[in-house]
Short mmCIF file of C-alpha atoms and ligand atoms in Angstrom, two decimals:
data_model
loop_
_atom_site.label_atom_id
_atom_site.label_comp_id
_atom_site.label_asym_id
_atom_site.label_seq_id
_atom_site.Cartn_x
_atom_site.Cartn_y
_atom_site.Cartn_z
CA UNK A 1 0.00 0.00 0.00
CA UNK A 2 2.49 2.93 -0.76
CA UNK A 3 3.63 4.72 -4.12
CA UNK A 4 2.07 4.75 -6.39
CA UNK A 5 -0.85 3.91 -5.02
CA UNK A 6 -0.28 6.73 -2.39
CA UNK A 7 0.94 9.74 -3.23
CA UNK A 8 0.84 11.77 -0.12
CA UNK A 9 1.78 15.17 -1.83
CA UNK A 10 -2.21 15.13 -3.23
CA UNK A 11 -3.21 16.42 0.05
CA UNK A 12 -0.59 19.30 0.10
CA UNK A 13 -1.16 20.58 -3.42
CA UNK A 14 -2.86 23.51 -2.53
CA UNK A 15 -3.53 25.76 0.66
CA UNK A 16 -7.46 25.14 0.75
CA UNK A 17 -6.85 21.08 0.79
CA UNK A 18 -3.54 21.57 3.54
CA UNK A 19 -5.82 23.57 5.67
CA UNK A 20 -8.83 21.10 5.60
CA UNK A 21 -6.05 17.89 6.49
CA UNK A 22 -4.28 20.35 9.18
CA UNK A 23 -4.18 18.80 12.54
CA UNK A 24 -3.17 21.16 14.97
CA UNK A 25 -5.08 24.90 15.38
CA UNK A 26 -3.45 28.18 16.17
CA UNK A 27 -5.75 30.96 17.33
CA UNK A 28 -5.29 34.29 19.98
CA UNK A 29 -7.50 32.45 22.09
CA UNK A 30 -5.05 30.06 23.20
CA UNK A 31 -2.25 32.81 23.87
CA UNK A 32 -1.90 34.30 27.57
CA UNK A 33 0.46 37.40 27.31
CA UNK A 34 2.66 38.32 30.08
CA UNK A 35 2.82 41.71 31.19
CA UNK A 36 5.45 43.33 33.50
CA UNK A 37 4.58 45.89 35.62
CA UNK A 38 6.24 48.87 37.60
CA UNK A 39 4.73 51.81 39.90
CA UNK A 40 4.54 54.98 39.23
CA UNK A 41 2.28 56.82 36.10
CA UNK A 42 2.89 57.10 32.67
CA UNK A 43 5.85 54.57 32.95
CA UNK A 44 6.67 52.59 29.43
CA UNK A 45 10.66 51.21 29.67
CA UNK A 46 11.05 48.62 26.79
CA UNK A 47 12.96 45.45 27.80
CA UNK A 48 16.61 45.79 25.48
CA UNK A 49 16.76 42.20 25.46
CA UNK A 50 13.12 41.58 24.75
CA UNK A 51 12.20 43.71 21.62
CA UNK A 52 8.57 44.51 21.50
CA UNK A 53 8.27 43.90 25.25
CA UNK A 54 7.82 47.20 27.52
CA UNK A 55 7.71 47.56 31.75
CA UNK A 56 4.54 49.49 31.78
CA UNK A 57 2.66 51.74 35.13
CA UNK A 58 -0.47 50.21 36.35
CA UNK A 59 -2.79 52.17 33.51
CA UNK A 60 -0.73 51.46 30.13
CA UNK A 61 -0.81 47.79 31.39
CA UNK A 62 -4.76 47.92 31.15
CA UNK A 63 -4.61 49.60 27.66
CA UNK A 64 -2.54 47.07 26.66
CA UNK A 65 -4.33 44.33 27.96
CA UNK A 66 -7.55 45.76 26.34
CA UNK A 67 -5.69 45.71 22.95
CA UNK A 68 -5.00 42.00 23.41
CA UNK A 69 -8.45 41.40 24.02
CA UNK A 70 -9.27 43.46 20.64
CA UNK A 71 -7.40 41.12 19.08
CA UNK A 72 -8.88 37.85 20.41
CA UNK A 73 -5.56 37.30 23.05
CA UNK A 74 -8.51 36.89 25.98
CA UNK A 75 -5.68 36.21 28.97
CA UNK A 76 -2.64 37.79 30.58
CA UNK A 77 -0.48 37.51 33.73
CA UNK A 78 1.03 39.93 35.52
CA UNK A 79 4.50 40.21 36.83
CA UNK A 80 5.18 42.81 39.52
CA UNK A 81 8.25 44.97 40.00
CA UNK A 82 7.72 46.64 43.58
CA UNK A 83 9.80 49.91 44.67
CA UNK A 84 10.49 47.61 47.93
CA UNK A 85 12.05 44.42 48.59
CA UNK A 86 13.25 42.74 52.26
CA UNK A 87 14.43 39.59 53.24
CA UNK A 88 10.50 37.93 53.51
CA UNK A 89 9.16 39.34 49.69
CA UNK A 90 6.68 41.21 52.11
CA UNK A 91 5.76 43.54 49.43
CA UNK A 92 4.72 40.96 47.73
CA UNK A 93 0.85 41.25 49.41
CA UNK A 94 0.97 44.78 49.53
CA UNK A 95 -2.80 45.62 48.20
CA UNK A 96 -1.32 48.80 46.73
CA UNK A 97 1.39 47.23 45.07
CA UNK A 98 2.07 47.13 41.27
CA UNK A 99 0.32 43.83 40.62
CA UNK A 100 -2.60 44.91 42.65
CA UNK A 101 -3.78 47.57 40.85
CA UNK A 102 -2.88 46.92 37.66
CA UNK A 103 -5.35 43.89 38.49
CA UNK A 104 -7.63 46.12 39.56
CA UNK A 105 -7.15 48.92 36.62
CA UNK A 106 -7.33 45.79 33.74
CA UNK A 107 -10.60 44.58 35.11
CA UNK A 108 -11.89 48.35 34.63
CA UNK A 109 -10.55 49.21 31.60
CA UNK A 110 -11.24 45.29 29.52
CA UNK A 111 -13.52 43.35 32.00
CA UNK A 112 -13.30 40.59 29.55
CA UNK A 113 -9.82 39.95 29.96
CA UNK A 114 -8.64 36.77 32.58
CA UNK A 115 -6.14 38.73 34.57
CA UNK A 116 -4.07 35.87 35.87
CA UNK A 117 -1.16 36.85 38.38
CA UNK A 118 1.87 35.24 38.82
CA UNK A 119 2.64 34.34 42.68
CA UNK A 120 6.01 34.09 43.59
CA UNK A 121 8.76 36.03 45.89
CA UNK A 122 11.82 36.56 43.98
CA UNK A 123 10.45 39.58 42.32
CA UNK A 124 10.06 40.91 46.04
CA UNK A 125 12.98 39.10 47.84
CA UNK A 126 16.27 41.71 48.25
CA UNK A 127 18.12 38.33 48.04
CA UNK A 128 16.03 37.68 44.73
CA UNK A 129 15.36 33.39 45.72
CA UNK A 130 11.55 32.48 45.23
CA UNK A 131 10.90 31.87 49.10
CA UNK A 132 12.49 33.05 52.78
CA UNK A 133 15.94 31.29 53.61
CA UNK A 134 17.63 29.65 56.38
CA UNK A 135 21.08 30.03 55.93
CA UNK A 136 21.39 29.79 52.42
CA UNK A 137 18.52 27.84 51.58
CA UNK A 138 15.38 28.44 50.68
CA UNK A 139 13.16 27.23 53.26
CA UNK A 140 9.84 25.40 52.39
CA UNK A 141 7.28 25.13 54.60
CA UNK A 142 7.50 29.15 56.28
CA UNK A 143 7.62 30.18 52.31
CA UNK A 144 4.18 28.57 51.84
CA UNK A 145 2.29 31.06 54.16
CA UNK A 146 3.65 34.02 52.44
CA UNK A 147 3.09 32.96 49.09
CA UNK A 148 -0.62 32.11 50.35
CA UNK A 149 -1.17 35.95 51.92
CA UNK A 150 0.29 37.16 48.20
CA UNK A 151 -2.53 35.02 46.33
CA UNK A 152 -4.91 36.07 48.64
CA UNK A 153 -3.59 39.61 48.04
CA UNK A 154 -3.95 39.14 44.29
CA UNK A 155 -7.54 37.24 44.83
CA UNK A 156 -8.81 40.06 47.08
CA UNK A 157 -7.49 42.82 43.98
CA UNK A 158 -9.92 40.72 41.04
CA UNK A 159 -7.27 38.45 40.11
CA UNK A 160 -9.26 35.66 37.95
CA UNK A 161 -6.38 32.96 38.60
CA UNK A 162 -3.30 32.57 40.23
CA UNK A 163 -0.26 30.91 38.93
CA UNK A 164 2.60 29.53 41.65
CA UNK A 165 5.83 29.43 39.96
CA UNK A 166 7.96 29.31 43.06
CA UNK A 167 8.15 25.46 43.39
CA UNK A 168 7.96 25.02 46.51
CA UNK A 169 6.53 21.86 47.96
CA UNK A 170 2.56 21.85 49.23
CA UNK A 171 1.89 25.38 47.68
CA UNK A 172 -1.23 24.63 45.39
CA UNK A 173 -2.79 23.09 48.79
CA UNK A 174 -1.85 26.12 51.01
CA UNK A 175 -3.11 28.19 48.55
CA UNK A 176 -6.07 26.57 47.67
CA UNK A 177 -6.69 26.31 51.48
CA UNK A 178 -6.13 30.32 51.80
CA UNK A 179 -8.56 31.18 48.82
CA UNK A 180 -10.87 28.74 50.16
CA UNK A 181 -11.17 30.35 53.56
CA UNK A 182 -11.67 33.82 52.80
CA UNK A 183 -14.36 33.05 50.09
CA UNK A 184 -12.65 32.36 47.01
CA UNK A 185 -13.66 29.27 46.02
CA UNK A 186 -13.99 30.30 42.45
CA UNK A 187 -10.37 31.40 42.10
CA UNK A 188 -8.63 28.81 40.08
CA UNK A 189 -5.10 27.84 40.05
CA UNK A 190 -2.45 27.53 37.65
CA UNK A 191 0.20 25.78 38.86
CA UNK A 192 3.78 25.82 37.22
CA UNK A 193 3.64 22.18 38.16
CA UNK A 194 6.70 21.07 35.91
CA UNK A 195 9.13 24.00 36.08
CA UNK A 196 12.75 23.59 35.11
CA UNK A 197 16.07 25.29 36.26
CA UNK A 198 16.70 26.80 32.89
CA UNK A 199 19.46 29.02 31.33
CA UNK A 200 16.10 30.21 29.28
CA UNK A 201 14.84 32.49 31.72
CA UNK A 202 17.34 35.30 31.25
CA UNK A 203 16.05 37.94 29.86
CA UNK A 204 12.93 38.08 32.62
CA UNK A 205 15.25 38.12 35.07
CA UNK A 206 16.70 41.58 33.96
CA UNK A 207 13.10 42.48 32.89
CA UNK A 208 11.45 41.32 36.69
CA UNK A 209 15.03 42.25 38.29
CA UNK A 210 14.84 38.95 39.98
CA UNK A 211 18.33 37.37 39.80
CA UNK A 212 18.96 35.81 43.04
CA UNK A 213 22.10 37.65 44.93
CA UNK A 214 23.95 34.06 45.37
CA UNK A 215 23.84 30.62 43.86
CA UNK A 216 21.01 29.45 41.07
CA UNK A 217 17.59 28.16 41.55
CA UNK A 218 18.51 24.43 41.40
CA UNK A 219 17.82 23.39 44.75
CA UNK A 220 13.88 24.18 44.05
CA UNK A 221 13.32 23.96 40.32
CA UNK A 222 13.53 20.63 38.33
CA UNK A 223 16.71 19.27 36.66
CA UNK A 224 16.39 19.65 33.06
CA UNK A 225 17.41 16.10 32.57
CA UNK A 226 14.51 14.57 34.03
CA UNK A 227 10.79 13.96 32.83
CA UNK A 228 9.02 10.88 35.03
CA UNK A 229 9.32 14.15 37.67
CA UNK A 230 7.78 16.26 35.83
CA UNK A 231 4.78 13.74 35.79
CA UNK A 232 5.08 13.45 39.62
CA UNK A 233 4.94 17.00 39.95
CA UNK A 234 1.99 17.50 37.91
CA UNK A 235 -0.25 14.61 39.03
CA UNK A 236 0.87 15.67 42.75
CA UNK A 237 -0.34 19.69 41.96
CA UNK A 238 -3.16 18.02 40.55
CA UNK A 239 -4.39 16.45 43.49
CA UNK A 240 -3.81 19.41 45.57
CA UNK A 241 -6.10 21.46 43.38
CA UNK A 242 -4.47 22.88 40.63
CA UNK A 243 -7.26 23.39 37.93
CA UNK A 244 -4.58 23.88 35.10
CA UNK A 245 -1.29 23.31 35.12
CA UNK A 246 1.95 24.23 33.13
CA UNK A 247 5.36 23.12 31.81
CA UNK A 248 8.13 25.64 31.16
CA UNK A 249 10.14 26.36 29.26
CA UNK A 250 8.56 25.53 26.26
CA UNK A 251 10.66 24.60 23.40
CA UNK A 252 13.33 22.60 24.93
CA UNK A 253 10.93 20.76 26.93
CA UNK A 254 8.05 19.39 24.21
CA UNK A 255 8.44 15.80 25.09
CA UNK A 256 7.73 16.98 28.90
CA UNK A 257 4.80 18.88 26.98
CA UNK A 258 3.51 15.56 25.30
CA UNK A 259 4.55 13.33 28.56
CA UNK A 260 2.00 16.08 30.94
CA UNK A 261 -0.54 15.59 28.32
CA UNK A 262 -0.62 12.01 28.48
CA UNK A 263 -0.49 11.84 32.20
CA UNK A 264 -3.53 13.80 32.77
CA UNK A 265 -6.69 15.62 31.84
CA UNK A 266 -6.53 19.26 33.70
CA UNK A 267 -6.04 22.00 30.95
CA UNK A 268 -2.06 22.45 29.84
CA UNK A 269 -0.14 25.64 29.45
CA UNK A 270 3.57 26.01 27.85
CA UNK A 271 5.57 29.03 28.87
CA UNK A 272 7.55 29.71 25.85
CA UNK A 273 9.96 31.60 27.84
CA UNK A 274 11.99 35.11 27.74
CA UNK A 275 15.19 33.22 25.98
CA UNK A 276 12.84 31.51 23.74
CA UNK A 277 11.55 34.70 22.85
CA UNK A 278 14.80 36.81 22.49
CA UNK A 279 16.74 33.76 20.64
CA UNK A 280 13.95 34.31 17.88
CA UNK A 281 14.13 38.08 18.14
CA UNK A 282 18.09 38.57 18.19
CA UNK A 283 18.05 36.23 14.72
CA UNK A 284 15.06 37.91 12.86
CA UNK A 285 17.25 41.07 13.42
CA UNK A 286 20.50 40.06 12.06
CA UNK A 287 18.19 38.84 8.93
CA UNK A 288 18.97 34.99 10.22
CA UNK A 289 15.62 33.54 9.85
CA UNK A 290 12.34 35.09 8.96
CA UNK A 291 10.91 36.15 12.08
CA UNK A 292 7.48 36.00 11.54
CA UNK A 293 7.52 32.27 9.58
CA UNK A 294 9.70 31.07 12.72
CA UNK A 295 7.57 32.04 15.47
CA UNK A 296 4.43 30.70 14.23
CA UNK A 297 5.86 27.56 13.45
CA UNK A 298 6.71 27.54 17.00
CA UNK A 299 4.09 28.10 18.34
CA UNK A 300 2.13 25.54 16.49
CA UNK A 301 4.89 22.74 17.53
CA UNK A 302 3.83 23.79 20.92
CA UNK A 303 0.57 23.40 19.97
CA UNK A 304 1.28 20.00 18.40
CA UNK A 305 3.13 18.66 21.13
CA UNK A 306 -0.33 19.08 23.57
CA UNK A 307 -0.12 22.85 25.09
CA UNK A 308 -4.05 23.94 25.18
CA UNK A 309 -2.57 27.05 26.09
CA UNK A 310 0.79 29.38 25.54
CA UNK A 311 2.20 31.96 27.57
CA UNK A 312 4.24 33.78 25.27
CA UNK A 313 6.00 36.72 24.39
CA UNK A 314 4.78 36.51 21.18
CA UNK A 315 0.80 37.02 21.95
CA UNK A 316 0.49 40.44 20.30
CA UNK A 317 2.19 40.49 17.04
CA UNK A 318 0.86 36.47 16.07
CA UNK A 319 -2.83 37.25 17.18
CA UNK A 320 -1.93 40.38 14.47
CA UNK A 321 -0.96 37.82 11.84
CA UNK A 322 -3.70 35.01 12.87
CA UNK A 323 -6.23 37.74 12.18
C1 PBG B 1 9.48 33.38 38.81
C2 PBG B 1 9.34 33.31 37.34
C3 PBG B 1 10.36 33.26 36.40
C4 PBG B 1 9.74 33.25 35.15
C5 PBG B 1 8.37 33.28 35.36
N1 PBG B 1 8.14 33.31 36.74
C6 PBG B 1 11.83 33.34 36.54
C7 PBG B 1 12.59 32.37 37.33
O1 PBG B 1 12.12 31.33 37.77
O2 PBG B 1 13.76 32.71 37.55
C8 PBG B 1 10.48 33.19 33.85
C9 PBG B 1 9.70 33.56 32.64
C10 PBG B 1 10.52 33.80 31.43
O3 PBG B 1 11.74 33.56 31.37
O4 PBG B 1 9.91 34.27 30.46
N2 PBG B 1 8.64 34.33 39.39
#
C-alpha cells in the first residue's frame, strides 16, 4: 500500500486542501500574554533584550491588555516589579502594590480579559530566591504562608487565577486552602507544576530584576534532565487542586509537553519563555531567519506537542498575523 498507489503530496497541493487535512489549530484564544509591571504613572521602559516587550505603570498595562483582548488574546499575567524588597518578599501582598492595581485597573478598563497573576517572591525578595531562607537555603514550609497571603492579596485585587511558579513543595494546597477560607472558592489555580532550572529564563530576570544575589535556583526547580518528575509533579499539583497546570520552558521541553498531556486531563499551558523569545528576536534582526515564519511555526509545535494554552511573548504580534 504505498507509491504509487499513495501519493501523499495530493493532500498538500494547494492551501485550501492543507488547511482542511491540518491537525493542529493556532488561534489568539489560546495565547496568555505576560505583562510586567512597575509603579509609578505614565511609565513605558522597553525590555533591550526583549524587543517589542515594555515595563509598563499600572494604567498602560490595562490599555494594553484591552488591545490583546481586541485582538482575540482573551488572557494575561502579571508580573510585579515593587519599589520595595526585604528579606521575607513582604511587598509581595501589599494591596497597593504594582500587581494589585494593575489587576484592579485591567478589570476596569477590559472586564473581559482573565487577569491571571503570577505568585512568587523573587520579584520581592532583596536576596532575589523564590521563598524566605535559612542560611542559604530556601526554606519550604514558612515560604508557603507568604506565598498564600500574596494570592490572597492578588484574589482580594480581582485576580481571575493565580499561577505559583515558586516550586515550593505543598503550595497549590496552602493556597487553595487560603482562597478557600476567605471566600474564594472560584479562584482557580495555575500551577507551574513542571518548572525547570533553565538558562532560558534570562532575559525576565533583567526584565522582573529577579536574579537571586547568590547561587542558582537548582535546589527548588527541576533538573532539566529529568521527565518521570515532571509527571510526579503535575499529578501531585493536581491532586492538591491545581485546575490547570503548566510546563516551562517551552521549546526545549516538548516531550515533557507531550509526557504532561498524556499523564492527565486538567487544561495544559507552555511558557515559551523570555530566551525563547529573544533567541527568535536577536536572529530575525541580524536577517537569520524570517521572524514572523519562525515564530508561528513555534508556536504551532507547541501546539502540536499538547499545550491547550501558551504563555508567550509573542501574543500580540501572532494574534496580528492570525487575524
Ligand atoms: C518566577 C518566574 C520566572 C519566570 C516566570 N516566573 C523566573 C525564574 O524562575 O527565575 C520566567 C519567565 C521567562 O523567562 O519568560 N517568578
Amino acid at each position: 500500500m504505498s507509491f504509487p498507489t499513495h501519493r501523499y503530496r495530493r493532500l498538500r497541493l494547494t492551501e485550501s486542501l492543507r488547511e482542511m487535512v491540518r491537525e493542529t489549530t493556532l488561534a489568539p484564544s489560546d495565547f496568555i500574554a505576560p505583562l510586567f509591571v512597575v509603579p509609578g504613572e505614565g511609565v513605558r521602559q522597553p525590555v533591550p533584550s526583549m524587543p517589542g516587550v515594555d515595563r509598563t505603570s499600572c494604567e498602560l498595562a490595562a490599555k494594553d491588555a484591552k488591545e490583546l483582548f481586541a485582538l482575540g488574546v482573551k488572557s494575561v499575567i502579571l508580573f510585579g516589579i515593587p519599589d520595595q524588597k526585604d528579606a521575607a518578599g513582604t511587598s509581595s501582598a501589599d494591596p497597593e502594590g504594582p500587581v494589585c492595581k494593575a489587576v484592579r485597573a485591567i478589570k476596569s478598563e477590559s472586564p473581559g480579559t482573565v487577569v491571571m497573576t503570577d505568585i512568587c517572591l523573587c520579584e520581592y525578595t532583596d536576596h532575589g530566591h523564590c521563598g524566605v531562607l535559612s542560611g542559604e537555603t530556601v526554606d519550604n514550609d514558612p515560604t508557603l504562608r507568604i506565598l498564600a497571603e500574596e494570592a490572597l492579596a492578588h484574589a482580594k485585587a480581582g485576580a481571575d487565577v493565580v499561577a505559583p511558579s515558586d516550586m515550593m513543595d505543598g503550595r497549590v494546597a496552602a493556597i487553595r486552602k487560603a482562597l478557600d477560607a476567605s471566600g474564594f472558592q472560584s479562584v482557580p489555580i495555575l500551577s507551574y507544576a513542571a518548572k525547570y532550572a533553565s538558562g532560558f529564563y534570562g532575559p525576565f530576570r533583567e526584565a522582573a530584576e529577579s536574579t537571586p544575589s547568590f547561587g542558582d535556583r537548582r535546589a527548588y526547580q527541576m533538573d532539566p534532565a529529568n521527565v518521570r518528575e515532571a509527571v510526579k509533579e503535575v499529578l501531585s499539583d493536581v491532586e492538591e487542586g491545581a485546575d490547570l497546570v503548566m510546563v516551562k520552558p517551552a521549546m526545549a521541553y516538548l516531550d515533557v509537553v507531550r509526557a504532561v498531556k498524556e499523564a492527565t486531563n486538567v487544561p495544559l499551558a507552555a511558557y515559551n519563555v523570555s530566551g525563547e523569545y529573544a533567541m527568535v528576536k536577536a536572529a530575525e534582526r541580524n536577517g537569520w531567519i524570517d521572524g514572523k515564519r519562525v515564530t508561528l511555526e513555534i508556536l504551532t509545535s507547541i501546539r502540536r506537542a499538547g499545550a491547550d494554552l501558551i504563555l508567550t511573548y509573542h501574543a500580540k504580534e501572532a494574534a496580528t498575523w492570525l487575524a
